[in-house]
Short mmCIF file of C-alpha atoms and ligand atoms in Angstrom, two decimals:
data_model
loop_
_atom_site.label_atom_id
_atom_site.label_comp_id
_atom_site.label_asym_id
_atom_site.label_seq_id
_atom_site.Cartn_x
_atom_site.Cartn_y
_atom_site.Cartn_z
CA UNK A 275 -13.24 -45.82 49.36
CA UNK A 276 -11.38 -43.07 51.36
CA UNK A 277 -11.24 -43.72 54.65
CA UNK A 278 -11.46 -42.05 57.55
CA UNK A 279 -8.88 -42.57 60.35
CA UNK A 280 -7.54 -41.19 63.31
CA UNK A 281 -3.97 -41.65 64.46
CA UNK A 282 -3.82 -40.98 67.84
CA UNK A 283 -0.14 -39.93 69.28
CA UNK A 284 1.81 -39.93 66.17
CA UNK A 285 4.91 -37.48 66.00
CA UNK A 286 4.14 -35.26 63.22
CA UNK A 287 6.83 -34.13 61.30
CA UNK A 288 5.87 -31.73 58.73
CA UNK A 289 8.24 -28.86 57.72
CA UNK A 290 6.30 -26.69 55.27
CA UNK A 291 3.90 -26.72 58.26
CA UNK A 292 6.22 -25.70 60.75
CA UNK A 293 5.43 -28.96 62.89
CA UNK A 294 7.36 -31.53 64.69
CA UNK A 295 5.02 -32.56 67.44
CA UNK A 296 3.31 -35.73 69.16
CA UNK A 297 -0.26 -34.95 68.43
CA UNK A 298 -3.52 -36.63 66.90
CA UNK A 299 -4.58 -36.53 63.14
CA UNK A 300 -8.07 -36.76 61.76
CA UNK A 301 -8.32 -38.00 57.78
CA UNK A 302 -11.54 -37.46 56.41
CA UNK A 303 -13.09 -37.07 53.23
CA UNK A 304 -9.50 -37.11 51.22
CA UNK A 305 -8.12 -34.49 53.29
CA UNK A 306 -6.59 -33.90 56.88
CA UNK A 307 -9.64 -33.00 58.38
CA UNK A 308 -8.09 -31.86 62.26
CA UNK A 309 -4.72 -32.05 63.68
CA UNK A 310 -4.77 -31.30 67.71
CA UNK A 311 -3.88 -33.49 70.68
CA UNK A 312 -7.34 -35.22 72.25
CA UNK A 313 -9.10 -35.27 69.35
CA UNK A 314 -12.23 -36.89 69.24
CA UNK A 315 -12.53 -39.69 66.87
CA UNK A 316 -16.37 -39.67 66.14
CA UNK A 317 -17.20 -42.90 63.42
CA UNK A 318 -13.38 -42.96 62.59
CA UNK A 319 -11.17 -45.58 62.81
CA UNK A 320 -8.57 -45.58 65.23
CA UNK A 321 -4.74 -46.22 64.99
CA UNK A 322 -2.27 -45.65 67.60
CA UNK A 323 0.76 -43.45 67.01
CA UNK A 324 2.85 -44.65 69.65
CA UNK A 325 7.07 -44.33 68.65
CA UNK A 326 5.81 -43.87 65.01
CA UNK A 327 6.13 -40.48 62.63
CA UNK A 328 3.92 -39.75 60.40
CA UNK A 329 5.07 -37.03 57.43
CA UNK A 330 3.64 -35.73 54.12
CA UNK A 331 4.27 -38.63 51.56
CA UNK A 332 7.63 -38.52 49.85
CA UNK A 333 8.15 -37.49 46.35
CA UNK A 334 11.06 -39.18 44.32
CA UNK A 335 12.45 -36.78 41.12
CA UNK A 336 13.98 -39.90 39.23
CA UNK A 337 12.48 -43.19 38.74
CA UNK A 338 12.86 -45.79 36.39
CA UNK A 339 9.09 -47.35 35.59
CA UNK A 340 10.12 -48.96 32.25
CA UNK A 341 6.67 -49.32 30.54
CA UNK A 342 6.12 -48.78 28.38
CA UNK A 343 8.64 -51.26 26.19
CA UNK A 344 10.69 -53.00 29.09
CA UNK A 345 7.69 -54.73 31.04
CA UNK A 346 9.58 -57.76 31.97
CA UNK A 347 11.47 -55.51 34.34
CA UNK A 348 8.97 -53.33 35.48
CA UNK A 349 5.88 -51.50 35.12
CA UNK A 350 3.73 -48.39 35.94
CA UNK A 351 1.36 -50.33 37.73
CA UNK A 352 4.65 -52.78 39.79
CA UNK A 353 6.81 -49.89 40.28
CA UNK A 354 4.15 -47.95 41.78
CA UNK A 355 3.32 -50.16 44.14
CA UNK A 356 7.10 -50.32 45.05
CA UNK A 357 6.92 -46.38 45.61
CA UNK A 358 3.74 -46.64 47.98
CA UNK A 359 5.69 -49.87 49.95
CA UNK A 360 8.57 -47.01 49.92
CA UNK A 361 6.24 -44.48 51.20
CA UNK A 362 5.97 -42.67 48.26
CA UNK A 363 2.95 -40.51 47.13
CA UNK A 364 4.12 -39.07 44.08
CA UNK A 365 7.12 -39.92 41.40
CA UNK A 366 8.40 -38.84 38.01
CA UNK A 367 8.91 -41.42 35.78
CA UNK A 368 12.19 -41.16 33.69
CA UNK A 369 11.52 -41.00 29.59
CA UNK A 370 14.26 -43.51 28.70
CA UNK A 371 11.53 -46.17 27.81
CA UNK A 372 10.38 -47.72 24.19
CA UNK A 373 9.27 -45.88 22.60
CA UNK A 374 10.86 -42.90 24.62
CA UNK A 375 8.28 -40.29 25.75
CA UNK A 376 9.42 -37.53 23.56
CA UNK A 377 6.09 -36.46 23.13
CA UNK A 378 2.63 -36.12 24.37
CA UNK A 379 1.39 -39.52 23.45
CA UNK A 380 4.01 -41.12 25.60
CA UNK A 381 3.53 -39.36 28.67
CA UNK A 382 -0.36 -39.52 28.20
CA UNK A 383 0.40 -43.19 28.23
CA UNK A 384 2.38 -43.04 31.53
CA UNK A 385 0.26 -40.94 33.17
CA UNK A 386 -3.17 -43.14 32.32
CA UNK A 387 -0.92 -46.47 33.07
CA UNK A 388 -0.28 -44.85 36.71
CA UNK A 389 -4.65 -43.64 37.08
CA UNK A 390 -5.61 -46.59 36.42
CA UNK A 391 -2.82 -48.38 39.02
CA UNK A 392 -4.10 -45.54 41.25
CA UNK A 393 -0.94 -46.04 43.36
CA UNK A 394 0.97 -43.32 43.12
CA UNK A 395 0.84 -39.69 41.37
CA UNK A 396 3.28 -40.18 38.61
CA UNK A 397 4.28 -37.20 37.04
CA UNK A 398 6.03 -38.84 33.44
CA UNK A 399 9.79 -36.26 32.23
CA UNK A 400 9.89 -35.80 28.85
CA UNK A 401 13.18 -36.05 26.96
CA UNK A 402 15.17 -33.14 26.07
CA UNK A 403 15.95 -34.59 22.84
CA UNK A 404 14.32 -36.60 20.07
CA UNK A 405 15.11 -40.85 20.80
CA UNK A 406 17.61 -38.99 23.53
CA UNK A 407 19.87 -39.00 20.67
CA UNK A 408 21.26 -35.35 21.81
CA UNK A 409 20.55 -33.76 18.73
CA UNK A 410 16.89 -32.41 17.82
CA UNK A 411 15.41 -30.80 21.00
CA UNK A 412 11.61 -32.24 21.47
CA UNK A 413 8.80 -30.56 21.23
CA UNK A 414 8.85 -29.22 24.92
CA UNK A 415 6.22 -26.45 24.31
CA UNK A 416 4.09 -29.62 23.58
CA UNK A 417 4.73 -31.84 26.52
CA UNK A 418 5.00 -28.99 28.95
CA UNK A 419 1.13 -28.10 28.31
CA UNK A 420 0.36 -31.80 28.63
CA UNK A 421 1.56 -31.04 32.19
CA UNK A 422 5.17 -32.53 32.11
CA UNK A 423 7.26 -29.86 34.54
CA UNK A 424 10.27 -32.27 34.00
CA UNK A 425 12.60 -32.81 31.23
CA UNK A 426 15.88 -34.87 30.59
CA UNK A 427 17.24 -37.47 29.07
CA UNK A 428 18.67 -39.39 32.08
CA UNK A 429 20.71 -42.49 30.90
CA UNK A 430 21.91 -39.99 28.34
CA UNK A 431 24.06 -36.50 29.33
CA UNK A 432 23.32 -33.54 26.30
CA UNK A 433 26.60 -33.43 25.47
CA UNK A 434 26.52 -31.04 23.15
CA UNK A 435 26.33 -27.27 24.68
CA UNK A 436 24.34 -25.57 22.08
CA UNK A 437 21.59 -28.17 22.42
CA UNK A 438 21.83 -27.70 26.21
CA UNK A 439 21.42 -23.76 25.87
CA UNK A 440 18.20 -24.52 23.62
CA UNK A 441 17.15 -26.92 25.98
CA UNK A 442 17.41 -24.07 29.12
CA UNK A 443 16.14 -21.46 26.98
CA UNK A 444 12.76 -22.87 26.12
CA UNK A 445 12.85 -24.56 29.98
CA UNK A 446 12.61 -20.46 30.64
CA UNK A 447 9.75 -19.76 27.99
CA UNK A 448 8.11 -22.78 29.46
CA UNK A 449 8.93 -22.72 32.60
CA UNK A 450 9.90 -26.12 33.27
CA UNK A 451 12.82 -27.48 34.31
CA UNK A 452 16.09 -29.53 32.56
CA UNK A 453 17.83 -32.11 34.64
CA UNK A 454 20.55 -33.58 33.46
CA UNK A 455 22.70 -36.94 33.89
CA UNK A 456 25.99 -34.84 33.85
CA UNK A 457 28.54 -36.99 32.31
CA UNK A 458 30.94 -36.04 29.94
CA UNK A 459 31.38 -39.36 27.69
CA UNK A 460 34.74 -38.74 26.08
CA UNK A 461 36.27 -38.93 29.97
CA UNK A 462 33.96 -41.76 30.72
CA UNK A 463 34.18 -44.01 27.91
CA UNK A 464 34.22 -47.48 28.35
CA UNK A 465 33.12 -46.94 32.26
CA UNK A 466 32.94 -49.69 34.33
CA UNK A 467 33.63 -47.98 37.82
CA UNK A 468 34.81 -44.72 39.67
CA UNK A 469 38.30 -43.79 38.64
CA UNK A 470 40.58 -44.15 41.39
CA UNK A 471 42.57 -46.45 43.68
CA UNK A 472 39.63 -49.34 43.76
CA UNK A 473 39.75 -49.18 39.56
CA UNK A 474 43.35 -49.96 39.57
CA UNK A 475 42.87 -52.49 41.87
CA UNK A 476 39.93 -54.28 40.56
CA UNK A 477 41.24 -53.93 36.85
CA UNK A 478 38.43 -52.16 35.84
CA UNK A 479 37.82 -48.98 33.37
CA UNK A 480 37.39 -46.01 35.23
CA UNK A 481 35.41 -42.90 35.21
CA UNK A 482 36.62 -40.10 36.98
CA UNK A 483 34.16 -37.50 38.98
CA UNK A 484 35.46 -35.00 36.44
CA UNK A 485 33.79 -36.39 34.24
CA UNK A 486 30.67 -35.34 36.11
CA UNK A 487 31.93 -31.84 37.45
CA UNK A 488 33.07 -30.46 34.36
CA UNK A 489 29.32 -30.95 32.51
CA UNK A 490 28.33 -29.45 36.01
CA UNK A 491 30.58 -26.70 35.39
CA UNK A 492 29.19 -25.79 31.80
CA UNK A 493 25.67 -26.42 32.95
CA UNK A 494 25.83 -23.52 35.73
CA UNK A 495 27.67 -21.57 32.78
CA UNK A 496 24.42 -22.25 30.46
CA UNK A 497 21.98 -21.81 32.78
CA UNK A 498 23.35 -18.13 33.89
CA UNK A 499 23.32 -17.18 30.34
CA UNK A 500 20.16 -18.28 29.55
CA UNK A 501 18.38 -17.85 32.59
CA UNK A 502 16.69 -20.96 32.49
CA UNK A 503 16.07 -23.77 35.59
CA UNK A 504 18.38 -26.48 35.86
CA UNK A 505 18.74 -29.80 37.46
CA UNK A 506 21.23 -31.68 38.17
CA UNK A 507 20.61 -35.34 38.86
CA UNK A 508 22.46 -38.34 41.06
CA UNK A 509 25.26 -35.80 42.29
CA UNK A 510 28.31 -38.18 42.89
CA UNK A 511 31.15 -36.33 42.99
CA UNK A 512 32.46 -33.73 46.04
CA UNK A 513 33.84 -31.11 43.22
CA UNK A 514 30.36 -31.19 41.91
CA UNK A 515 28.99 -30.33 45.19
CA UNK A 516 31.35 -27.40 45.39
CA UNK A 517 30.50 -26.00 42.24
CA UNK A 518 26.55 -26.35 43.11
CA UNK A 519 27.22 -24.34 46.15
CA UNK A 520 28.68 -21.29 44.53
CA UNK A 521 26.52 -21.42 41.99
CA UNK A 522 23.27 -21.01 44.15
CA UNK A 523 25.31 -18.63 45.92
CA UNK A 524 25.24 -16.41 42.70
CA UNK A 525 21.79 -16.74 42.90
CA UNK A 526 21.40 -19.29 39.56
CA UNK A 527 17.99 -20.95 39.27
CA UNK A 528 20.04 -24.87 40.25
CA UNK A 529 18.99 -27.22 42.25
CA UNK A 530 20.23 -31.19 42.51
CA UNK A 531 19.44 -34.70 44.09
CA UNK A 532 21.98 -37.48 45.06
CA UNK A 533 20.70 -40.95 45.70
CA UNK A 534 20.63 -42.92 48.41
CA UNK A 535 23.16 -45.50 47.12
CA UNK A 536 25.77 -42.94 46.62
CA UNK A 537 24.95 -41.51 50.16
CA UNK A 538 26.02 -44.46 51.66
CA UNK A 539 28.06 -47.01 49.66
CA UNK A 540 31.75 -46.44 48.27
CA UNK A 541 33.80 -47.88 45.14
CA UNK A 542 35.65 -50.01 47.60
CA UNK A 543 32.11 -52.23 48.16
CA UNK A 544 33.15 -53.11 44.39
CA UNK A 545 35.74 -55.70 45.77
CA UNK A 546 32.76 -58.31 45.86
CA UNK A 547 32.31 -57.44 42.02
CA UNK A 548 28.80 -57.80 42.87
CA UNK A 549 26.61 -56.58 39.92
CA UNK A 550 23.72 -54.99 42.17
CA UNK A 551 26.44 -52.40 43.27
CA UNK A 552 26.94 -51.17 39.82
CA UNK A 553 25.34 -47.96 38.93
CA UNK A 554 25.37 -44.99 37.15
CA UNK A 555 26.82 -42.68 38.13
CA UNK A 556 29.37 -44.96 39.66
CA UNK A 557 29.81 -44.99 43.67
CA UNK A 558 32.40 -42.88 44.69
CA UNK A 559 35.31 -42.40 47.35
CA UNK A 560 34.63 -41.67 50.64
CA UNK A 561 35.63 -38.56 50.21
CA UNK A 562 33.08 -37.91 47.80
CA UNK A 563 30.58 -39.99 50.02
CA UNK A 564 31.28 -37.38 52.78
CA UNK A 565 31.12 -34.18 50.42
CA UNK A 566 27.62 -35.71 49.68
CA UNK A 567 26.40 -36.09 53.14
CA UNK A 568 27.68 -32.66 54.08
CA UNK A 569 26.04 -31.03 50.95
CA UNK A 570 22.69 -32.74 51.33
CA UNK A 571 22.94 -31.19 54.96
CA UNK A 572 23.62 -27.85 54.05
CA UNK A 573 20.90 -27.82 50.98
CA UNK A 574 23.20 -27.27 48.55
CA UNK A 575 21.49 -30.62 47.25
CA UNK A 576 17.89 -30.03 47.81
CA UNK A 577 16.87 -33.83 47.71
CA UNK A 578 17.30 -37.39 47.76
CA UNK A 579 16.24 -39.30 44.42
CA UNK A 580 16.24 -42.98 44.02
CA UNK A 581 16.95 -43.49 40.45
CA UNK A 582 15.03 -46.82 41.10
CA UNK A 583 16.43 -48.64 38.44
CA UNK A 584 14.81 -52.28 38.26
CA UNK A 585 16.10 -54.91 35.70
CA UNK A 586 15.28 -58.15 35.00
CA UNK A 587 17.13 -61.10 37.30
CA UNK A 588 18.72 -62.32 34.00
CA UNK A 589 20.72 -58.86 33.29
CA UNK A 590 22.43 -58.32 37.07
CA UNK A 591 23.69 -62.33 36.55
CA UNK A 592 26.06 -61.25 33.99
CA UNK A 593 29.86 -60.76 34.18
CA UNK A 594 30.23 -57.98 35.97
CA UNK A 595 31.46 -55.82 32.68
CA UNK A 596 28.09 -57.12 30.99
CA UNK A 597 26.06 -56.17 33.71
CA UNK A 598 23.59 -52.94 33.33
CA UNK A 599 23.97 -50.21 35.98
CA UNK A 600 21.14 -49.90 38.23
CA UNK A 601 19.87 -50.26 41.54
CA UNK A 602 15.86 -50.68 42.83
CA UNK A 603 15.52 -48.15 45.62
CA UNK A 604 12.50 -47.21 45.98
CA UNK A 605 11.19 -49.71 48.81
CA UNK A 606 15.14 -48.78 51.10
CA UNK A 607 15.26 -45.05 50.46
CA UNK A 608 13.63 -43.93 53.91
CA UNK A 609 15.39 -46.49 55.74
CA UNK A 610 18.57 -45.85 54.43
CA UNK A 611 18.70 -41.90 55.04
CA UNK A 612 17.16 -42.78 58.41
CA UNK A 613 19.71 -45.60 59.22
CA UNK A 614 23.10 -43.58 57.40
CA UNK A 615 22.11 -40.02 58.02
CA UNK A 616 19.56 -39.26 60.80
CA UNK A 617 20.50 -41.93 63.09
CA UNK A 618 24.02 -41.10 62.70
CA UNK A 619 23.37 -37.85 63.21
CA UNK A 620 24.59 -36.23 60.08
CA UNK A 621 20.77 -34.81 59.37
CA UNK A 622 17.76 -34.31 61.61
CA UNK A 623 14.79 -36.12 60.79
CA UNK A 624 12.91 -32.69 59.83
CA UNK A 625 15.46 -31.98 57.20
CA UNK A 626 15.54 -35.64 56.33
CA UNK A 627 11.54 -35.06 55.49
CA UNK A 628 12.19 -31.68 53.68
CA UNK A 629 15.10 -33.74 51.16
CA UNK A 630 12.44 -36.26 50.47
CA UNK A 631 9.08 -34.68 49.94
CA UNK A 632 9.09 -30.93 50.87
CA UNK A 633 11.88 -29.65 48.18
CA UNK A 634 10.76 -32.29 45.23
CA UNK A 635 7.91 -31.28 45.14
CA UNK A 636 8.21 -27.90 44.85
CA UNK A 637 10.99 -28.92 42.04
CA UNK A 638 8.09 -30.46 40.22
CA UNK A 639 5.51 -28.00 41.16
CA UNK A 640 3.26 -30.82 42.95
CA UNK A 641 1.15 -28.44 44.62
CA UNK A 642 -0.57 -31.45 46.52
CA UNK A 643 2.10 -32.92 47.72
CA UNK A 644 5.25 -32.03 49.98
CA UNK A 645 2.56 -31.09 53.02
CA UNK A 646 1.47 -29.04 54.90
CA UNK A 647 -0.35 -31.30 56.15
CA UNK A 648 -3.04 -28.97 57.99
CA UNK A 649 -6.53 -29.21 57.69
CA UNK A 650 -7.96 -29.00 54.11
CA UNK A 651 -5.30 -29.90 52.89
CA UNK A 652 -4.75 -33.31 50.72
CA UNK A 653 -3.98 -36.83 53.18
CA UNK A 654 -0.56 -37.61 50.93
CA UNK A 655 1.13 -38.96 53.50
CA UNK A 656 3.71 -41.71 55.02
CA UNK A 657 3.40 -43.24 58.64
CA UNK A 658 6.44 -45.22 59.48
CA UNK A 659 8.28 -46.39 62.86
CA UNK A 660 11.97 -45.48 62.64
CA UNK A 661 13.10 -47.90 64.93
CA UNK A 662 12.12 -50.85 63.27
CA UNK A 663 15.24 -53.22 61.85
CA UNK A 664 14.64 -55.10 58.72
CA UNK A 665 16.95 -56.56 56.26
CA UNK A 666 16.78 -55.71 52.65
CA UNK A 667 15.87 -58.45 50.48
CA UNK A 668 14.19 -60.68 53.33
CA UNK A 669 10.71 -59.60 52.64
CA UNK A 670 9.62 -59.93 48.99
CA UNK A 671 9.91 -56.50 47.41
CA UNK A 672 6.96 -54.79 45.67
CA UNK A 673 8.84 -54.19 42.55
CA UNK A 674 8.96 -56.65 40.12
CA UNK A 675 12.60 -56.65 40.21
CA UNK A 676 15.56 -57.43 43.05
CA UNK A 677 18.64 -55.75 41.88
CA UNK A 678 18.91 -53.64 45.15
CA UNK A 679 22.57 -52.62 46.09
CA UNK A 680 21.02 -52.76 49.72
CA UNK A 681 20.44 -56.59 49.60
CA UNK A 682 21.11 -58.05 52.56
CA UNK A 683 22.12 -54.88 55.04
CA UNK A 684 20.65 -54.14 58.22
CA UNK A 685 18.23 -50.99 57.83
CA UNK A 686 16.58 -49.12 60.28
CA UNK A 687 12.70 -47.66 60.00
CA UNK A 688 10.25 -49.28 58.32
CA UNK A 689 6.94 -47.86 56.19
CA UNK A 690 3.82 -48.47 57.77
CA UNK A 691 1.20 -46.77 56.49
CA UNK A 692 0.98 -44.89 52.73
CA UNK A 693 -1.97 -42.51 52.24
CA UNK A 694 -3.06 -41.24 48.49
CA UNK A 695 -5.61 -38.84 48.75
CA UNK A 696 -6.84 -40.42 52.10
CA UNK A 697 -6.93 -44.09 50.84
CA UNK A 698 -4.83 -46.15 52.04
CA UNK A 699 -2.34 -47.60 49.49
CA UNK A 700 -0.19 -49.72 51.41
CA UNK A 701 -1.66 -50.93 55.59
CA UNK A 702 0.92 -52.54 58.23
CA UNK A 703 3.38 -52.66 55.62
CA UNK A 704 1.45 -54.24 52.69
CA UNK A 705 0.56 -52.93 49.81
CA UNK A 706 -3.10 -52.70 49.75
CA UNK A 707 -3.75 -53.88 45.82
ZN1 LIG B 966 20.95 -41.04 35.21
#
């Protein structure tokens, strides 16, 4: 059942409605029903505000849900609880699974998987390529009037650049949009780690940031021939960032994410060789750290993505050179943007909101989410207090899995409250089913 709730004194923060204000919200019947100071709460249920911010629901552009084919890592129904516990209201579901959702039936799957969870919107990418085997482009026409606005095949870069200009082209026709895991896998064969003073150290392979900048590079180079919208996803490397910039600056239909991992941790963590910090892309210098933080800042990257990327306990306790990349994020993103970024006061907490729902989902076209959040409009929405301290890893997480390159650090801000269409899907910090 919807309910319907008043928060009394909670600091709204709400970009595309031009808000950032201490003020009372009515949700009623789905939707924000009144937002005003003094309102009167009639047969609602009351919460108090006080210290906590309450913003439209966040929308992640890269998540791993596994299912269908790796369930013993995670699932629709497991990893979209993890995205409410995160304060999520809407995520799109990387194709990488088995089979891989290279066509409609897949994604119909996802998408009926995440109804019945009734969670979290999940909005399934299809893959650019048949098995994401870079070759045969999919049948994008296809999946694109199933609804999917998304398409990549993350895990995977299209190496090849005639495939990629096919891929942008029909993106165009379509229009949809092609995000792509730039990596260039001659210059990052055998990858274990960034490329750099840490990889000599540690005595493992190396991948250099050029091996992300110059797909980058070609990418822009496609998509101004061809017109088409691209994507790029988990920005790592500062000479990426560069690129990005002059490209919008030429007015090129790009946009890109970075994740929250490579927003705050380094190569030089690697010293512990612990598995949960490897990840794909690798983490970077600090240089490249900073290049990041400046970028997302600017909006040359328009948001922050988790690639959640949950794997069984049995993979991560591997040598480390066995180990799959990956880290969980959903459940730490907020906290760590609010605890490395807005409290240090590299991004305002307006901004911070606008990186994490406002620009995704406009990326993925989610008219219902992103806010306003004025009345009549749909109650997607997060209330969380950014003061409180937690540790990652104390609290059992709502994914099925624990890989999180966050275990164990100190994190400021904590989710509260997660709204879906006025229903609460996660209450005082637990999930609600
Ligand atoms: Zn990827």
């Amino acid at each position: 059942m919807p309910e319907r709730t008043l928060f009394r004194g909670v600091r709204l923060v709400d970009p595309a409605g031009g808000q950032d204000a201490v003020t009372d919200v009515l949700i009623e019947d789905e939707q924000v029903q009144a937002v005003g100071p003094g309102l009167d709460p009639g047969r609602a249920e009351v919460l108090e505000g006080d210290g906590l911010v309450m913003a439209p629901g966040l929308v992640d552009l890269h998540a791993h849900l596994r299912e269908p084919g790796y369930e013993h890592k995670e699932t629709v129904e497991t990893g979209s609880r993890a995205a409410a516990a995160g304060g999520y209201t809407a995520v799109c579901a990387m194709p990488n699974t088995d089979p891989v959702a290279d066509n409609a039936a897949v994604v119909m799957e996802v998408r009926n998987l995440a109804d019945k969870a009734g969670l979290c919107d999940v909005l399934p990418a299809g893959a650019i390529t048949r098995e994401l085997a870079g070759e045969a482009l999919t049948d994008i026409g296809e999946m694109a009037e199933a609804g999917v606005r998304l398409f990549t095949d993350d895990h995977n870069c299209v190496q090849s650049s005639r495939v990629m200009r096919l891929a942008l082209e029909y993106a165009k026709a379509f229009d949809v949009v092609v995000c792509q895991h730039a990596q260039d896998e001659a210059l990052s064969e055998g990858w274990q780690m960034n490329e750099g003073h840490y990889s000599a150290l540690l005595g493992l392979t190396g991948a250099p940031g050029a091996a992300e900048t110059v797909i980058v590079a070609r990418d822009l180079a496609l998509a101004r021939l061809t017109g088409g919208r691209l994507h790029v996803t988990h920005t790592s490397a500062a000479d990426s960032v560069e690129l990005l910039g002059a490209g919008k600056q030429r007015g090129l239909r790009v946009t890109a994410d970075v994740t929250p991992h490579h927003l705050a941790l380094l190569d030089e963590d690697l010293v512990s060789y612990d598995t949960f910090l490897k990840v794909n892309p690798p983490l970077r210098s600090a240089e490249d750290r900073d290049a990041l933080r400046l970028g997302l800042g600017s909006g040359v990257l328009d948001a922050v993505a988790t690639d959640h990327a949950p794997h069984a306990a049995e993979d991560k306790e591997q040598e480390f050179d066995q180990a799959p990349p990956g880290t969980i994020g959903l459940e730490t993103a907020l906290a760590v943007v609010l605890t490395e970024l807005v409290d240090a006061g590299l991004l305002g907490l307006p901004d911070a909101i606008d990186r994490m729902s406002v620009r995704p989902a406009r990326i993925l076209g989610l008219e219902e989410h992103g806010g306003p959040l004025t009345p009549g409009r749909p109650a997607n929405l997060v209330v969380f207090d950014p003061e409180a301290e937690w540790t990652a890893g104390e609290r059992r997480w709502a994914s099925m899995a624990r890989n999180s390159a966050f275990d164990g650090r100190r994190l400021r801000g904590r989710v509260l409250h997660t709204m879906l269409r006025g229903t609460f899907t996660v209450r005082d910090g637990e999930p609600t089913r």
